[in-house]
Coordinates of C-alpha atoms and ligand atoms in Angstrom, one line a residue:
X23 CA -152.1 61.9 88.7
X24 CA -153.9 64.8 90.1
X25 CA -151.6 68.0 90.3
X26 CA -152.3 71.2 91.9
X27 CA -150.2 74.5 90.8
X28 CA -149.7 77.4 92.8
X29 CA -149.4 81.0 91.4
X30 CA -150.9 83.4 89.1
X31 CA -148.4 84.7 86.6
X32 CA -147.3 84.4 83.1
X33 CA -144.9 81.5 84.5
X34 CA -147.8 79.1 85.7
X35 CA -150.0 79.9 82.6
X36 CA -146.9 78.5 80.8
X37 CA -146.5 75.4 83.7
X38 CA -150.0 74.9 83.3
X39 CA -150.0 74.4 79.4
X40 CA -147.5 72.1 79.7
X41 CA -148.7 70.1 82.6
X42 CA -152.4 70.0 80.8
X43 CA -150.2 68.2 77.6
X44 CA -149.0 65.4 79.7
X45 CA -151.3 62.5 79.5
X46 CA -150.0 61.3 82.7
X47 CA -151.8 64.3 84.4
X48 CA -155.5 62.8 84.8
X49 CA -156.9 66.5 86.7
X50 CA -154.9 69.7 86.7
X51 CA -156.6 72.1 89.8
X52 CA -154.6 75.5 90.1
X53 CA -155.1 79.0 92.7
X54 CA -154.9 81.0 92.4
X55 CA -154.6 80.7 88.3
X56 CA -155.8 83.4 85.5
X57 CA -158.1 83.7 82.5
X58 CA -155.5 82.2 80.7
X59 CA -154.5 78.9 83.1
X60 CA -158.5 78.6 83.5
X61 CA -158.2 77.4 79.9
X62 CA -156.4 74.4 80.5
X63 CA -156.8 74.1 84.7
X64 CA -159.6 73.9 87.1
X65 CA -159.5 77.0 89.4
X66 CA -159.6 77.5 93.2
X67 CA -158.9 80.3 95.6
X68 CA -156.1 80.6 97.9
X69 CA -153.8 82.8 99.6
X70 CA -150.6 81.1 97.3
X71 CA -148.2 82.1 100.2
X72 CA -150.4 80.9 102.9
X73 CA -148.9 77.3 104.0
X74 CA -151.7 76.0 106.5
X75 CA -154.0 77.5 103.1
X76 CA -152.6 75.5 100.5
X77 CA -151.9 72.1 102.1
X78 CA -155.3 72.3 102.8
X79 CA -156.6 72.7 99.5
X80 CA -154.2 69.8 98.3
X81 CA -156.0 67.8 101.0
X82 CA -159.2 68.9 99.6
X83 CA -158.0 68.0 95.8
X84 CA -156.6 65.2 96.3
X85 CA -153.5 66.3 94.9
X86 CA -150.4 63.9 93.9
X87 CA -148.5 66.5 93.4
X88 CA -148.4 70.1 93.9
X89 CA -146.0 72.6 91.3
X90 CA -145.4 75.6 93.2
X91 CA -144.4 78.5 91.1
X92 CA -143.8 81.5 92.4
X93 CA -140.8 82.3 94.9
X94 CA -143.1 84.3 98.2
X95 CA -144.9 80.9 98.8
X96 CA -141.4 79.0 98.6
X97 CA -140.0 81.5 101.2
X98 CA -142.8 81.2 103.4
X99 CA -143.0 77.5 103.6
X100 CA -145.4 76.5 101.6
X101 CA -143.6 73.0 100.3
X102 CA -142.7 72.1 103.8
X103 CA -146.5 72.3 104.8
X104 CA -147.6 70.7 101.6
X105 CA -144.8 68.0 102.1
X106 CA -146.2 67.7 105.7
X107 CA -149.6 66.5 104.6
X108 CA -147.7 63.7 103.4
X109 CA -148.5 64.7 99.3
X110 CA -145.5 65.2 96.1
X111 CA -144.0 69.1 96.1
X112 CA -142.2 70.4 93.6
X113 CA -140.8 73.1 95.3
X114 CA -137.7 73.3 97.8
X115 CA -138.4 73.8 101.7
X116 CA -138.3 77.4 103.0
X117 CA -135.0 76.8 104.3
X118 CA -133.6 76.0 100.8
X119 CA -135.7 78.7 99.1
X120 CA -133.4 81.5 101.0
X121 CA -130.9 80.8 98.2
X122 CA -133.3 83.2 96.3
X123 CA -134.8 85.1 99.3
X124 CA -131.7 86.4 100.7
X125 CA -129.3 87.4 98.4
X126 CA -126.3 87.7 101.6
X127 CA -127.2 83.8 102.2
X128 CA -126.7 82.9 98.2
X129 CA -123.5 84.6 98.4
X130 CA -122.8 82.7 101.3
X131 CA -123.1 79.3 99.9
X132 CA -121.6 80.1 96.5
X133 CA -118.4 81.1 98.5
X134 CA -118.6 78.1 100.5
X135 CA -119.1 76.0 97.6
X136 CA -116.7 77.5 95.9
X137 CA -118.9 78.7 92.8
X138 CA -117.7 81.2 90.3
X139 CA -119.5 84.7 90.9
X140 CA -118.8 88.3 91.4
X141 CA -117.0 89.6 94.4
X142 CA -119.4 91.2 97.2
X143 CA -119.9 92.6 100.5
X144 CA -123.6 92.6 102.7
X145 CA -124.0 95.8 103.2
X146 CA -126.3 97.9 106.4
X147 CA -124.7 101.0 107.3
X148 CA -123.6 104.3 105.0
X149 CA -119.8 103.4 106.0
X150 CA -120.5 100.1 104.7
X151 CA -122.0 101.0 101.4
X152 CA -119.0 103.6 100.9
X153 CA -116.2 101.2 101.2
X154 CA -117.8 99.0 99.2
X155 CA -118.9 100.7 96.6
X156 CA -115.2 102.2 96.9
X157 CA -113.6 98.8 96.3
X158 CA -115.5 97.6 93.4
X159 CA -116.4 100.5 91.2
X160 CA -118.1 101.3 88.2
X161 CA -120.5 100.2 87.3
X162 CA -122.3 100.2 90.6
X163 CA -124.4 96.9 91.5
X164 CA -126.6 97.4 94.4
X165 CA -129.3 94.5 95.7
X166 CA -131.8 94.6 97.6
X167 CA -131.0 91.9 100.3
X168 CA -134.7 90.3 100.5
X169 CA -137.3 89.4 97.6
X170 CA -138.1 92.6 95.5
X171 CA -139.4 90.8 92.3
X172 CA -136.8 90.9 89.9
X173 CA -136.6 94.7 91.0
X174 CA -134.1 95.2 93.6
X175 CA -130.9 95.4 91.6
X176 CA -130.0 98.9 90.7
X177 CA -127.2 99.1 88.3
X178 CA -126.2 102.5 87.3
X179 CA -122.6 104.7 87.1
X180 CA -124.5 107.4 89.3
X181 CA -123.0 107.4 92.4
X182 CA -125.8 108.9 94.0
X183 CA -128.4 106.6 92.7
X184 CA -126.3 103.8 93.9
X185 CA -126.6 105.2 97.7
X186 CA -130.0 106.2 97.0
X187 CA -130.8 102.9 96.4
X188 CA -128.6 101.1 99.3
X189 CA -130.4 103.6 101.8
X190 CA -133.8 102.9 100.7
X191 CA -133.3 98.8 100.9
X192 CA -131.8 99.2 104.3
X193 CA -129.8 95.4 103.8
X194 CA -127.9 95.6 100.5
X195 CA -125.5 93.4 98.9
X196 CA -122.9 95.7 96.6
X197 CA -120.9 93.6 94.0
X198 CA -118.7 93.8 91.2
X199 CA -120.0 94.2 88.2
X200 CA -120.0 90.9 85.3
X201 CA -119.6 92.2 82.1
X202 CA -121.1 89.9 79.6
X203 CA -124.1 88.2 77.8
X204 CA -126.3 86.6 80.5
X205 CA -127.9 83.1 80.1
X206 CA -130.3 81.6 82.1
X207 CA -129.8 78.0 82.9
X208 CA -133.1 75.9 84.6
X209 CA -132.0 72.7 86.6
X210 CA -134.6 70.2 87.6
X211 CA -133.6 68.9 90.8
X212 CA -134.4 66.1 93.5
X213 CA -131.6 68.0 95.9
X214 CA -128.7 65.2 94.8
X215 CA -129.8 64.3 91.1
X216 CA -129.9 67.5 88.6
X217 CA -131.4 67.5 85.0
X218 CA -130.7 70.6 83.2
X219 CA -133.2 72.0 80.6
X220 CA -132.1 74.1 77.6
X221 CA -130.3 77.6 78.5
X222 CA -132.5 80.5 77.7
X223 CA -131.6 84.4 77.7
X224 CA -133.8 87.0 78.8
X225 CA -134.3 90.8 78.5
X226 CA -134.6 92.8 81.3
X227 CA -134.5 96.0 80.7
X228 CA -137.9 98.0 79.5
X229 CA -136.5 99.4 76.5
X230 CA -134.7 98.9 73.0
X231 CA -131.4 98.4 73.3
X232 CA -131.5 97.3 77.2
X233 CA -132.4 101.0 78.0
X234 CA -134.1 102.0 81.0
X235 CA -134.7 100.4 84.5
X236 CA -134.5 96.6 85.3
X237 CA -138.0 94.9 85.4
X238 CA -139.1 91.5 85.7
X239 CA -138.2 90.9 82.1
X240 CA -139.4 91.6 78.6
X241 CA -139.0 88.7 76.9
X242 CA -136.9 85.9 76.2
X243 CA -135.4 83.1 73.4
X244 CA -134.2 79.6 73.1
X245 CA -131.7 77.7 72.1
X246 CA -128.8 80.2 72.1
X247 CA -126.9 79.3 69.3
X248 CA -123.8 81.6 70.7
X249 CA -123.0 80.1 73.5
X250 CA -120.0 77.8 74.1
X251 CA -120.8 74.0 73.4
X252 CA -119.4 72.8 77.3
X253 CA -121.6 75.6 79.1
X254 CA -124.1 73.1 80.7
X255 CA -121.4 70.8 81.6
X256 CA -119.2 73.6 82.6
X257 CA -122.3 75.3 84.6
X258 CA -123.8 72.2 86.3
X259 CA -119.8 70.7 87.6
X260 CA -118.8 74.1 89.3
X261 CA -121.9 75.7 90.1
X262 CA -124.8 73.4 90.3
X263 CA -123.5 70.0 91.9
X264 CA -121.2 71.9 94.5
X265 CA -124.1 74.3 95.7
X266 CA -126.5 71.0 96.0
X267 CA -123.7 69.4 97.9
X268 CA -123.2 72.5 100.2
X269 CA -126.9 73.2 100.8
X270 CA -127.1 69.0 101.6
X271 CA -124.3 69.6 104.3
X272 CA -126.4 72.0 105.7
X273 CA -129.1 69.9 106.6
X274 CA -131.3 71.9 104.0
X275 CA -131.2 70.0 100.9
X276 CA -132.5 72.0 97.4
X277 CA -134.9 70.1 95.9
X278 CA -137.0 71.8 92.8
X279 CA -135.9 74.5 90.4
X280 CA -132.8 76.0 90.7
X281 CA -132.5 78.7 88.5
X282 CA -129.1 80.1 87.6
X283 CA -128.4 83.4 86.5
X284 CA -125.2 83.4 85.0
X285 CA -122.9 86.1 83.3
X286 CA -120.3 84.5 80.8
X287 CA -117.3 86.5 81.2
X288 CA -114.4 86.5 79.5
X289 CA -112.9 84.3 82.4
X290 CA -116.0 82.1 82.5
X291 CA -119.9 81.6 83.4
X292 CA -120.4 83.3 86.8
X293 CA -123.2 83.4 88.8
X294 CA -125.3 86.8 89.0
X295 CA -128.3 85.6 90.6
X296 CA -129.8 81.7 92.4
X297 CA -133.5 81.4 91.9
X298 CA -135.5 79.1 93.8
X299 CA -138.1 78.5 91.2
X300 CA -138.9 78.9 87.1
X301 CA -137.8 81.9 85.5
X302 CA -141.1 84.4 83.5
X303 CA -140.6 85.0 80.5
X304 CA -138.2 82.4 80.2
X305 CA -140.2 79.4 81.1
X306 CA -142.5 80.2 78.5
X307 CA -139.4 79.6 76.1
X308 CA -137.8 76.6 77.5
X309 CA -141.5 74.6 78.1
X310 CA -143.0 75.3 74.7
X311 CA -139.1 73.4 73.6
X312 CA -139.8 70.9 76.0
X313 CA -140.8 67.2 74.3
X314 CA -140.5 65.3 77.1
X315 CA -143.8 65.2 79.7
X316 CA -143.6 68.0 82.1
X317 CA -145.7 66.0 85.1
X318 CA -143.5 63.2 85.2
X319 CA -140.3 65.2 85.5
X320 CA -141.5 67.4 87.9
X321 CA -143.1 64.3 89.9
X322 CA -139.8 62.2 89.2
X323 CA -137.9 65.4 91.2
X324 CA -139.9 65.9 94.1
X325 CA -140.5 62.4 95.1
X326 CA -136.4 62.0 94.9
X327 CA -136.5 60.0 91.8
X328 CA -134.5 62.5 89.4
X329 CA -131.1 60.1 89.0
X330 CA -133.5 57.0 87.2
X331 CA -135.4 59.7 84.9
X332 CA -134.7 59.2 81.2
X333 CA -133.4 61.8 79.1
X334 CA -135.1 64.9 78.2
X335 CA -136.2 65.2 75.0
X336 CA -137.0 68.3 73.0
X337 CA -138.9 69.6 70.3
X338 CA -136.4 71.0 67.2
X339 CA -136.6 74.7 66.5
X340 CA -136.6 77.7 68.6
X341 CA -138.6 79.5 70.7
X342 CA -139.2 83.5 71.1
X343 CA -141.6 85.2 73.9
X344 CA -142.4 88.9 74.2
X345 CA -144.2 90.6 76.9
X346 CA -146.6 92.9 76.2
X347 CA -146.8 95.7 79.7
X348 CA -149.0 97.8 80.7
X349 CA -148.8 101.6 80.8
X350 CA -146.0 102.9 82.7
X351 CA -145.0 99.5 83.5
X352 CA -141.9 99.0 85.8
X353 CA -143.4 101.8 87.0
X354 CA -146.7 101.8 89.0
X355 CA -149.2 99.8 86.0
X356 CA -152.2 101.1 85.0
X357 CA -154.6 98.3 85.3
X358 CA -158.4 97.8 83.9
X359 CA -157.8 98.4 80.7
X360 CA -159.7 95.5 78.1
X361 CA -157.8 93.6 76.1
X362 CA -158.3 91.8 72.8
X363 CA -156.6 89.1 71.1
X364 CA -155.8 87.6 74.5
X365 CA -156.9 84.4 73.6
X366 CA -155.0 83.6 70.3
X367 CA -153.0 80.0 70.7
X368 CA -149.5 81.0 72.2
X369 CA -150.5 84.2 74.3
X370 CA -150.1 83.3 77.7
X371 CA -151.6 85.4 80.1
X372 CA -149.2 87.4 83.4
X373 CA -151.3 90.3 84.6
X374 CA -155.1 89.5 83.1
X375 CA -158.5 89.0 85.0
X376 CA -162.0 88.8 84.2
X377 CA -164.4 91.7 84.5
X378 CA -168.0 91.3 85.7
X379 CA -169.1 91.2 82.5
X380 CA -166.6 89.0 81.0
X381 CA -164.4 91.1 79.1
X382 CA -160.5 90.3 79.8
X383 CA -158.4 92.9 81.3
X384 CA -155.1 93.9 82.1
X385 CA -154.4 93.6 86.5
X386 CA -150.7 94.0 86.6
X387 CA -147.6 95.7 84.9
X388 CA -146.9 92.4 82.9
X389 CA -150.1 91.3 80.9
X390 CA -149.4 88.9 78.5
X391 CA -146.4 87.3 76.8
X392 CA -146.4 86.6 72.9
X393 CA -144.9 82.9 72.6
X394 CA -144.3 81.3 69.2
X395 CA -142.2 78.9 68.3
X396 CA -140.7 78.3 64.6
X397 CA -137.9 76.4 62.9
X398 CA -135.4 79.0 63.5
X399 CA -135.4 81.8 65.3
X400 CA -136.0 84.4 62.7
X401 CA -138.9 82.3 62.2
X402 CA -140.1 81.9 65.8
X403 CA -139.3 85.9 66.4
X404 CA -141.3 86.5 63.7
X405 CA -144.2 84.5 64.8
X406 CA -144.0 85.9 68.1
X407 CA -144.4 89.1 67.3
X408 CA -147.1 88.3 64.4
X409 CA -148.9 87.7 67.7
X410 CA -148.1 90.9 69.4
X411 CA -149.6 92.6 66.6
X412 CA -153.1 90.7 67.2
X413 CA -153.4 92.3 70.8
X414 CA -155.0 95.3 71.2
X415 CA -154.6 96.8 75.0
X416 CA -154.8 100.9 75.4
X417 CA -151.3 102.5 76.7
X418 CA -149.4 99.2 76.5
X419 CA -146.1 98.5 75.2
X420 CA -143.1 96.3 74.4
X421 CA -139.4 96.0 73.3
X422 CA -139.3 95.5 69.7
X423 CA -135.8 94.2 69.8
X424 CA -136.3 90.5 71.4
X425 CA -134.1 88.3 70.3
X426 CA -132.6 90.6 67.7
X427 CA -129.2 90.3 68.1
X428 CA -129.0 86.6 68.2
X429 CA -130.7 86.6 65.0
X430 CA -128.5 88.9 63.4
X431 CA -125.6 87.1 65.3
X432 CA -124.0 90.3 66.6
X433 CA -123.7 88.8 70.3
X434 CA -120.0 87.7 71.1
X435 CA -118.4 86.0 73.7
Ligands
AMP17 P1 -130.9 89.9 89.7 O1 -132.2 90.2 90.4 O2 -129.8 89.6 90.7 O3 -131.0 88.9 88.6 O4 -130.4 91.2 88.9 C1 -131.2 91.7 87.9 C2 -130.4 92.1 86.8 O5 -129.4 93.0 87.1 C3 -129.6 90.9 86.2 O6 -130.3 90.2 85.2 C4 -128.5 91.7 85.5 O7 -128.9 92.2 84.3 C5 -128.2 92.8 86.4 N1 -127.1 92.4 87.4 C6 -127.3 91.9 88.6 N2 -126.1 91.7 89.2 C7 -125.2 92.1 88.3 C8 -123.7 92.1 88.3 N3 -123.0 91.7 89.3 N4 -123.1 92.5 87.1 C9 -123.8 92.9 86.1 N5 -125.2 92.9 86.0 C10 -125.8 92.5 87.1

């Protein structure tokens, strides 16, 4: 088949890899794409959350199917004007992808559905925010109602902060805070069959020791050894069948990635956070695991044929990624700085581009993310950062901790 993936970032670099592997894919076009995914893809130019743009460039391709894989196009439409033209998406409808672009709507259909997360409140005026950051206390969580790329959750003690923050977004959503290690869980879906892939855990912090703000993560790790042995089957029974059930009665069925971000408490998995598509840096975890070919699953799901799939099957070891950011990354990056070792097997490329001359360069706060994989993780931890010492990129950084405490088994439930 012929496939065309949508997007730019770390995320499709790693989609890309694994869709290039599957000898079921015959041509693998992508757009925008990087250095990195023009490796293993054929590029074109589009305007990724342009719908009209990109079902016309699936036209033009040919395309069987088309991945999309960030959540802006998925918001805007993008799979219901691909789906339009008569061609494969895997991707859920616009209507569907609110689960991720309005936090008040998630909340809304996890209450409805009658999934376990943290209590909340939507949130516009200062009386609002008061009460509710009132009610549910220390520490404060306050969202950004709308997409804000993994950076519209403050979390902080600081009262102030915590207004600051609710003022600035205009349309918050204030919630309790879910004390305990999070996990993210990927499930394949055709809107009424689900597949889940292996549970990952990300960082998201900027610093050591989950200091510093939130960003749109640092690294990530797979398996998790820690975590209970019925957490899948716990996760896809209360969370993930009764919110595809709930969006179906809504006449929007979810049909792609839904990715949940879940806090295990000590009274069970809850859910922090839907997604609408795959998780960066954890993809690059969970696909370089993956056995089983990546085309056919994600074909299998968006032409509704998820339920006669056969199992997934996965590679054994584990899997460590670590980003490498640029300078002052969350903060505004400082981009245009030349990069070596960009190209070593296993670096897959977030914020790169090409310079006139041909030297790679950094273009965003995320550059690159390190990903090795290895027969344990110790062994795939090390590897990973083995490569992180073969880049050279002026002002950058990264956390040195990445899967750390899993290794050292210090995280407990
Ligand atoms: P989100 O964009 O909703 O995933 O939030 C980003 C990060 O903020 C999450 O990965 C958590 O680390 C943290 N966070 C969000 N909501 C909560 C919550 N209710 N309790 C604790 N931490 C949270």
């Amino acid at each position: 088949m012929r496939v065309l993936l949508i997007g730019s970032g770390g995320r499709e670099h790693a989609l890309a890899v694994g869709l290039a592997a599957d000898p079921s894919v015959e041509r693998l076009f992508a757009a925008p794409g990087n250095p990195g995914v023009a490796a293993v893809a054929e590029l074109r130019d589009v305007t990724a959350d342009d719908p009209a743009a990109v079902a016309a460039l699936a036209v033009e391709v040919a395309a069987d199917l088309v991945v999309v894989g960030p959540e802006a196009p998925l918001v805007a439409g993008v799979a219901d004007a691909v789906r339009a033209k008569g061609i494969a998406c895997f991707g859920p409808s616009g209507a569907a992808a609110r689960l991720e672009g309005s936090k008040a709507f998630a909340k809304d259909v996890m209450a409805a559905a009658g999934v376990p997360t943290g209590r909340s409140a939507a949130c516009t005026t200062d009386a609002e925010v008061t009460a509710a950051l009132d009610e549910f206390g220390t520490p404060y969580v306050v969202k950004n109602d709308g997409l804000a790329a993994g950076k519209g959750v403050v979390v902080t003690d600081d009262r102030a902060a915590a207004e600051a923050h609710a003022r600035d977004c205009g349309r918050v959503v204030i919630e309790e805070f879910l004390d305990g290690p999070e996990v993210s869980l990927f499930v394949v879906t055709d809107g009424t069959a689900a597949v889940p892939l292996m549970p990952a855990q990300d960082f998201k912090r900027v610093g050591d020791g989950d200091a510093g703000p939130n960003t749109g993560g640092m690294g990530a790790y797979a398996p998790l050894s820690w975590a209970p042995a019925d957490l899948v089957e716990r996760v896809m029974a209360e969370t993930v069948m009764p919110t595809l059930a709930e969006m179906r009665g809504r006449g929007t069925p979810f049909a792609g990635l839904l990715y949940v971000g879940l806090a295990l408490t000590r009274t069970g998995p809850k859910v922090i956070e839907f997604n609408a598509r795959f998780g960066d840096p954890e993809t690059q975890v969970v696909l370089a695991l993956l056995a089983t070919p990546l085309g056919e699953l994600l074909h299998a799901a968006a032409t509704g044929a998820l339920a006669d799939f056969p199992a997934l099957r996965w590679h054994e070891g584990s899997a460590v990624t670590v980003v490498v950011a640029s300078h002052n990354y969350p903060g505004t990056p400082r981009t245009g700085d030349v990069i070596s070792g960009g190209e070593q097997p296993g670096v897959i490329h977030a914020g790169t581009a090409r310079r006139a001359d041909g030297a790679l360069v950094s273009s965003g706060g995320r550059v690159l993310s390190a990903t090795a994989t290895g027969p344990d993780l110790a062994a795939a931890r090390a590897a990973a950062y083995a490569l992180v010492e073969g880049i050279t990129l002026d002002g950058s950084h990264h956390r040195t901790d990445i899967a750390l405490s899993a290794v050292e088994g210090r995280i407990t439930l």
